[in-house]
PDB file of C-alpha atoms in Angstrom:
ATOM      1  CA  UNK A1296     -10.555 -23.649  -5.288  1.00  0.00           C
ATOM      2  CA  UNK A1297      -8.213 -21.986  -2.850  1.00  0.00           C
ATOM      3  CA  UNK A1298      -5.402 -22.780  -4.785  1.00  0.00           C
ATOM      4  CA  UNK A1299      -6.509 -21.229  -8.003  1.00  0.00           C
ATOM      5  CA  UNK A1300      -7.082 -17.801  -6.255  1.00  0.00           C
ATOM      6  CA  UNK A1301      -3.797 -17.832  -5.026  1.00  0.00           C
ATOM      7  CA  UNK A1302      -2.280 -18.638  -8.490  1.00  0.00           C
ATOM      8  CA  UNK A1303      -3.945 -15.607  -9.737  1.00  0.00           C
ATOM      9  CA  UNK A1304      -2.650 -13.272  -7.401  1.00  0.00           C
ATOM     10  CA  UNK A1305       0.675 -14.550  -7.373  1.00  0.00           C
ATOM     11  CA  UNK A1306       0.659 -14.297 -11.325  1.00  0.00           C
ATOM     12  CA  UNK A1307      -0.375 -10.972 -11.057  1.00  0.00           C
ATOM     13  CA  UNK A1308       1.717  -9.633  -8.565  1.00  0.00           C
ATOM     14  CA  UNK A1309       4.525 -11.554 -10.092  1.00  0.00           C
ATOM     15  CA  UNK A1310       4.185  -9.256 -13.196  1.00  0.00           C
ATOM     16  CA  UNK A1311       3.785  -6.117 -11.516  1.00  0.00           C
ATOM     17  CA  UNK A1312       7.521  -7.248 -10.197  1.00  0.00           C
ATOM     18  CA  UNK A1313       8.573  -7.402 -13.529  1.00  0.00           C
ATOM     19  CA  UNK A1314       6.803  -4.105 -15.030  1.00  0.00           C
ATOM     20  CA  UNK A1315       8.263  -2.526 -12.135  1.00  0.00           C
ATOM     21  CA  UNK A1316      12.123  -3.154 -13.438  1.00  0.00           C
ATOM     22  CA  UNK A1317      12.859  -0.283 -15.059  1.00  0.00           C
ATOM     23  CA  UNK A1318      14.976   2.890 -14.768  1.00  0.00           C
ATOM     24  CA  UNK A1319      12.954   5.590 -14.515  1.00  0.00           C
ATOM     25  CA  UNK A1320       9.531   6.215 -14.207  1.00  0.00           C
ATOM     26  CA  UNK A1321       6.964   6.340 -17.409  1.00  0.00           C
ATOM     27  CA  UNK A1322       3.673   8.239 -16.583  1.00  0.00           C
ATOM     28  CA  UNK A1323       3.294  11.943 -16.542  1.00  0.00           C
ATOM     29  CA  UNK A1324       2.483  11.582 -12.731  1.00  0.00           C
ATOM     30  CA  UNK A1325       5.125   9.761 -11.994  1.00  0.00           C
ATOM     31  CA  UNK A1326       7.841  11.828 -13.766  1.00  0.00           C
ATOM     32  CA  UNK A1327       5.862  15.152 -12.139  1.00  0.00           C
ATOM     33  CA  UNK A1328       5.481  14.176  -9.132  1.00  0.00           C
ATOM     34  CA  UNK A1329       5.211  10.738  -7.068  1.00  0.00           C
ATOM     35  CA  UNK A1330       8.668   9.935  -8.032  1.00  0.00           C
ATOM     36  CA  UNK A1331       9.994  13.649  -8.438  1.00  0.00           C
ATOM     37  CA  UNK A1332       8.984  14.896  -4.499  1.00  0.00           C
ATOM     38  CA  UNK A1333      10.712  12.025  -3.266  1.00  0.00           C
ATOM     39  CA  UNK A1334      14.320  12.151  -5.454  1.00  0.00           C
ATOM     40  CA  UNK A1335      14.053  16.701  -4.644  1.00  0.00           C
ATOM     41  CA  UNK A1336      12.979  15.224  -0.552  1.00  0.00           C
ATOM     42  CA  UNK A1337      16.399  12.655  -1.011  1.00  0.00           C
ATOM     43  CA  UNK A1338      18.578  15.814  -2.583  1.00  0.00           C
ATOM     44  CA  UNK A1339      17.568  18.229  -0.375  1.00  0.00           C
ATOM     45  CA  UNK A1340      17.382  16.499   2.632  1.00  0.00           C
ATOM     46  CA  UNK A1341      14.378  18.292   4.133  1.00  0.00           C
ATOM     47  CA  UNK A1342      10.365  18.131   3.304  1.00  0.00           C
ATOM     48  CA  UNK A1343       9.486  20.120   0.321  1.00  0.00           C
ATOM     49  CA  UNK A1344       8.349  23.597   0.964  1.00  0.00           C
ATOM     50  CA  UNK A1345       4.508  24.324   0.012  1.00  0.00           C
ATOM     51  CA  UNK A1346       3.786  20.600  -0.460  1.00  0.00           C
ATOM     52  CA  UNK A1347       1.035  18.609   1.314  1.00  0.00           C
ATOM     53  CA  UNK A1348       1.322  15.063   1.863  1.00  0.00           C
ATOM     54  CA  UNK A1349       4.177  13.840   1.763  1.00  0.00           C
ATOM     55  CA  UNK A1350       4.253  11.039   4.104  1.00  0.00           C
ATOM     56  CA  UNK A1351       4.477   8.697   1.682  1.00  0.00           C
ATOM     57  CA  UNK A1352       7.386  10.151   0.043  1.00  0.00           C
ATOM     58  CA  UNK A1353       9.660   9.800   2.583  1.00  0.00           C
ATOM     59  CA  UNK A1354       9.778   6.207   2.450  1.00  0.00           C
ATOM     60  CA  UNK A1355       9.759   6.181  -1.018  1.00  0.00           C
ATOM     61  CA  UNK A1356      12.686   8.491  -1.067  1.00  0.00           C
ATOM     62  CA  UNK A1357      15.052   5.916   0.535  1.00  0.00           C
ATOM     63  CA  UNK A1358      14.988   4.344  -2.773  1.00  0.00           C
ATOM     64  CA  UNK A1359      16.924   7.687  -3.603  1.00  0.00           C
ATOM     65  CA  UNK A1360      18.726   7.823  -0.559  1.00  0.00           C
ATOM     66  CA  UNK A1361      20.207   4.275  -0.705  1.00  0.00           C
ATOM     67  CA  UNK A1362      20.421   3.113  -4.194  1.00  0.00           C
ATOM     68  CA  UNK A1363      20.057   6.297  -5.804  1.00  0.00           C
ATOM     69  CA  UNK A1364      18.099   4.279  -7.803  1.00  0.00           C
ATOM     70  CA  UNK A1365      14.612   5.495  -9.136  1.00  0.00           C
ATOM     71  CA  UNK A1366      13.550   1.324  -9.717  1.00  0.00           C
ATOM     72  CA  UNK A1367      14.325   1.207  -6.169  1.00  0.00           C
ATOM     73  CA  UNK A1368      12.436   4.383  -4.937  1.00  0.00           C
ATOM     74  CA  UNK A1369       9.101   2.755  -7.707  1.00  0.00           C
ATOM     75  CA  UNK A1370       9.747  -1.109  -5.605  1.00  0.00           C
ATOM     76  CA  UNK A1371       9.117   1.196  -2.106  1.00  0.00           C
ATOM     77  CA  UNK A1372       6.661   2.440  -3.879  1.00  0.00           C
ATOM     78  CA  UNK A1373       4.868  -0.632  -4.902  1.00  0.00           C
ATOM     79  CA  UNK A1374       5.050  -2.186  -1.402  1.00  0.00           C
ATOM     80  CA  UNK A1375       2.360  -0.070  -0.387  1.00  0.00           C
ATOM     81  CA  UNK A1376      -0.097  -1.818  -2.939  1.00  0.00           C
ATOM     82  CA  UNK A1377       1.368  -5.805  -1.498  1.00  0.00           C
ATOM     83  CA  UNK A1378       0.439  -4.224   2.226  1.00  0.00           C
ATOM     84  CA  UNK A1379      -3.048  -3.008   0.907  1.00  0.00           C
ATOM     85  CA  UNK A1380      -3.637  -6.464  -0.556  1.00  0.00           C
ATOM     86  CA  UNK A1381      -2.132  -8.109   3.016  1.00  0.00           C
ATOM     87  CA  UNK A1382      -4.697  -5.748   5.012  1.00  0.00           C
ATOM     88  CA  UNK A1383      -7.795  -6.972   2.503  1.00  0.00           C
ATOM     89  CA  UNK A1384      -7.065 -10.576   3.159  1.00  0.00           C
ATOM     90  CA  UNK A1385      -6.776  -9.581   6.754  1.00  0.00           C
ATOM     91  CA  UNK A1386      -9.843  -8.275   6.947  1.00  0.00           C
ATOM     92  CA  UNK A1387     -11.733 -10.896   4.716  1.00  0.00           C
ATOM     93  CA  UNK A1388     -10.139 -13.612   7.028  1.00  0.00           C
ATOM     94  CA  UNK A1389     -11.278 -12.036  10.900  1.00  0.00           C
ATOM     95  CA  UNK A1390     -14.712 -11.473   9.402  1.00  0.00           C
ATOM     96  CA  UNK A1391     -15.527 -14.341   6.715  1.00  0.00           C
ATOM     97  CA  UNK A1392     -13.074 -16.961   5.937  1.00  0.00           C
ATOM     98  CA  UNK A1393      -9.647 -17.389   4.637  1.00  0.00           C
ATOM     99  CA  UNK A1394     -10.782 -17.990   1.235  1.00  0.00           C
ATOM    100  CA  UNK A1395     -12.997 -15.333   1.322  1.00  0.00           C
ATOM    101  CA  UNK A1396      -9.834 -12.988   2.290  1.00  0.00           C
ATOM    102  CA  UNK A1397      -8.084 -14.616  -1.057  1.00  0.00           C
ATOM    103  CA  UNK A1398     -10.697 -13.834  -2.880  1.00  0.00           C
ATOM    104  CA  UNK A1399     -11.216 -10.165  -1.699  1.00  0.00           C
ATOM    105  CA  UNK A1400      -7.600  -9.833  -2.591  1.00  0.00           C
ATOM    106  CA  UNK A1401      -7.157 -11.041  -6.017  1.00  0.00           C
ATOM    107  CA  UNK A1402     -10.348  -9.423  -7.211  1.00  0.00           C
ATOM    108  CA  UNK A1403      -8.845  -5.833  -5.761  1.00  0.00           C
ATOM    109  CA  UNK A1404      -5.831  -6.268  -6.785  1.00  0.00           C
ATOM    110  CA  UNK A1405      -7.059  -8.225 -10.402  1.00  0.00           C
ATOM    111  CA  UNK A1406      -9.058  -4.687 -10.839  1.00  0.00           C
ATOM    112  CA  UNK A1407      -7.430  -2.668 -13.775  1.00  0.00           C
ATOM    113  CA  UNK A1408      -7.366   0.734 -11.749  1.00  0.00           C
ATOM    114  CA  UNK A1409      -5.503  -1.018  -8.942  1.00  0.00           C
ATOM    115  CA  UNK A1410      -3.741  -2.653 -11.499  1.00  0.00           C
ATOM    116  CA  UNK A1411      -2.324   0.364 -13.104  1.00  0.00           C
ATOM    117  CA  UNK A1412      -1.684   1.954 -10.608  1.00  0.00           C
ATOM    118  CA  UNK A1413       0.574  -0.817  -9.170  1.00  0.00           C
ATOM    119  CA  UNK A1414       2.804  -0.757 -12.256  1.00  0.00           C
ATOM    120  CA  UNK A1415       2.605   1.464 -14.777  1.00  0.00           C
ATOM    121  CA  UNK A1416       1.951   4.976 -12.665  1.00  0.00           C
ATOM    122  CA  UNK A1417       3.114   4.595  -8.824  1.00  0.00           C
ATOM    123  CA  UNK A1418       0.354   6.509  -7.116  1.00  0.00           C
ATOM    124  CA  UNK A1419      -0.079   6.874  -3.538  1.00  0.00           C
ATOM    125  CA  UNK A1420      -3.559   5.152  -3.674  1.00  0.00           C
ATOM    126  CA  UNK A1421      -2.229   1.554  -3.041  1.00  0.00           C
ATOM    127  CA  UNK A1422      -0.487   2.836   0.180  1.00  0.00           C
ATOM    128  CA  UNK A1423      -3.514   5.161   1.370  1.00  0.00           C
ATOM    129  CA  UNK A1424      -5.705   1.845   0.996  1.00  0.00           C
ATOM    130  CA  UNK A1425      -3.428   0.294   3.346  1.00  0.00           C
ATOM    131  CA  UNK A1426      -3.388   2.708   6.125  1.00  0.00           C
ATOM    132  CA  UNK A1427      -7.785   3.123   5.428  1.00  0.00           C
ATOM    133  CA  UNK A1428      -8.023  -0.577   6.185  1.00  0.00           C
ATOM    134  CA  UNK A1429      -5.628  -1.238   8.937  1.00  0.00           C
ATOM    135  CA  UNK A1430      -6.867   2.241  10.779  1.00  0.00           C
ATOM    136  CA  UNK A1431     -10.393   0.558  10.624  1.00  0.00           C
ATOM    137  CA  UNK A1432      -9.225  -3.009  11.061  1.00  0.00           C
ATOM    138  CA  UNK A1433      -8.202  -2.675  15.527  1.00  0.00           C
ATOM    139  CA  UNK A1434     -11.774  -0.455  15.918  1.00  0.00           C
ATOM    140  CA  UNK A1435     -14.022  -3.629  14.309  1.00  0.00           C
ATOM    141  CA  UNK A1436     -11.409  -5.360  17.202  1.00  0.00           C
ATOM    142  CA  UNK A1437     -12.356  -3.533  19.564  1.00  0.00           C
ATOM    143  CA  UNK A1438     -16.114  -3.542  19.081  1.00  0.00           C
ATOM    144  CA  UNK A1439     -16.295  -7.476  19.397  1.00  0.00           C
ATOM    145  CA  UNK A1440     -13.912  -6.877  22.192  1.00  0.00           C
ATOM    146  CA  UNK A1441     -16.663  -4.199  23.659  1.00  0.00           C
ATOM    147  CA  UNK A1442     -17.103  -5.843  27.344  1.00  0.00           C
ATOM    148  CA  UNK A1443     -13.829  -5.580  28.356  1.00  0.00           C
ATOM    149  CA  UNK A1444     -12.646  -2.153  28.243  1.00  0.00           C
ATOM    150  CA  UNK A1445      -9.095  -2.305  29.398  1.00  0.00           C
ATOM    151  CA  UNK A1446      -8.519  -4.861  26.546  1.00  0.00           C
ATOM    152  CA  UNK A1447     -10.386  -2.298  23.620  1.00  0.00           C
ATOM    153  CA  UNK A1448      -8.816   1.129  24.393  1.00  0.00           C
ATOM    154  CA  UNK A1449      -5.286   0.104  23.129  1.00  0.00           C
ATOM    155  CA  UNK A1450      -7.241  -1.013  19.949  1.00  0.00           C
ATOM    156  CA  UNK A1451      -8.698   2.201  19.372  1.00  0.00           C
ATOM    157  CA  UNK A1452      -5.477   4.263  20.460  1.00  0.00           C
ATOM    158  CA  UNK A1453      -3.637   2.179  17.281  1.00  0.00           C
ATOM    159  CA  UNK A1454      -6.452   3.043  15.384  1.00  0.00           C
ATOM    160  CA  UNK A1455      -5.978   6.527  15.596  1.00  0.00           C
ATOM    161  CA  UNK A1456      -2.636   6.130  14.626  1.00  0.00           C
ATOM    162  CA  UNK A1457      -3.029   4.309  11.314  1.00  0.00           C
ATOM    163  CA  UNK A1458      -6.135   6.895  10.930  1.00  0.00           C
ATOM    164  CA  UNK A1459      -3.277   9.780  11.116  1.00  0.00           C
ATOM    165  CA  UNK A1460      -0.877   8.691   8.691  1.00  0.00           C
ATOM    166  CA  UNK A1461      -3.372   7.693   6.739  1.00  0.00           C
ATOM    167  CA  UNK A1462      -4.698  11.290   6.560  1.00  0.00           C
ATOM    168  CA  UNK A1463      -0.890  12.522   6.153  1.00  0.00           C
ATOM    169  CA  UNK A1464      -0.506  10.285   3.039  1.00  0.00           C
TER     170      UNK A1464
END
């Protein structure tokens, strides 16, 4: 049964590969801006003036800076959403089983708004997800680690951090 979990994800995420070939962007969003801020951050060389959250953007505007290449800046982009789905099975695997983590990931990532937004429009959802569940993944650590202190406080201290860019995305 494992196997047939892990055919569906694969099969879906091997289709958001190929919607995401493509030259420019096609949502309103997308043109606007999650793929505008980060090709005016790559011209510019600076942050955008007046503009909140950009965190994302600047690794999305290597695609810019490297390739000069919007399908490269959307594939940054979309590695966001394959890290959210990583961080799901993570967390599905520490607390249930590995198949339970499969399953956790192919039915969030099988859902049509996760879908959509993994392909078509290249929101900053996917990546926010990420940085959510791996902020919250080293305090769940460090509560079954909560008799040893030395061992816990490093677990919290990362947590924070993931917590903070996830709040700056």
């Amino acid at each position: 049964m494992n196997w047939v979990w892990c055919l569906i994800l694969f099969t879906i995420v091997g289709f958001n590969i190929i919607d995401l070939i493509r030259p420019f962007p096609i949502g309103w969003d997308d043109l606007g801006v999650y793929m505008n801020f980060p090709r005016q951050i790559a011209m510019k060389g600076a942050l955008l003036k007046g503009y909140t959250g950009q965190a994302y953007m600047l690794i999305t505007s290597l695609g810019y800076l490297v390739a000069n290449s919007a399908t490269w800046a959307m594939f940054l982009a979309w590695w966001g959403g394959i890290l959210g789905l990583w961080a799901m099975y993570l967390l599905g695997k520490k607390f249930v089983s590995s198949e339970a983590g499969i399953v956790m990931a192919a039915i969030m990532y099988g859902l049509p708004m996760i879908m959509h937004q993994s392909f078509a429009d290249m929101k900053l959802d996917p990546p926010l997800f990420f940085f959510v569940v791996i902020g919250f993944y080293p305090v769940f650590r460090a509560l079954q680690l909560h008799g040893d202190e030395k061992r816990s406080v490093p677990s919290l201290g990362l947590s924070g951090i993931f917590c903070r860019v996830a709040l700056a995305v």
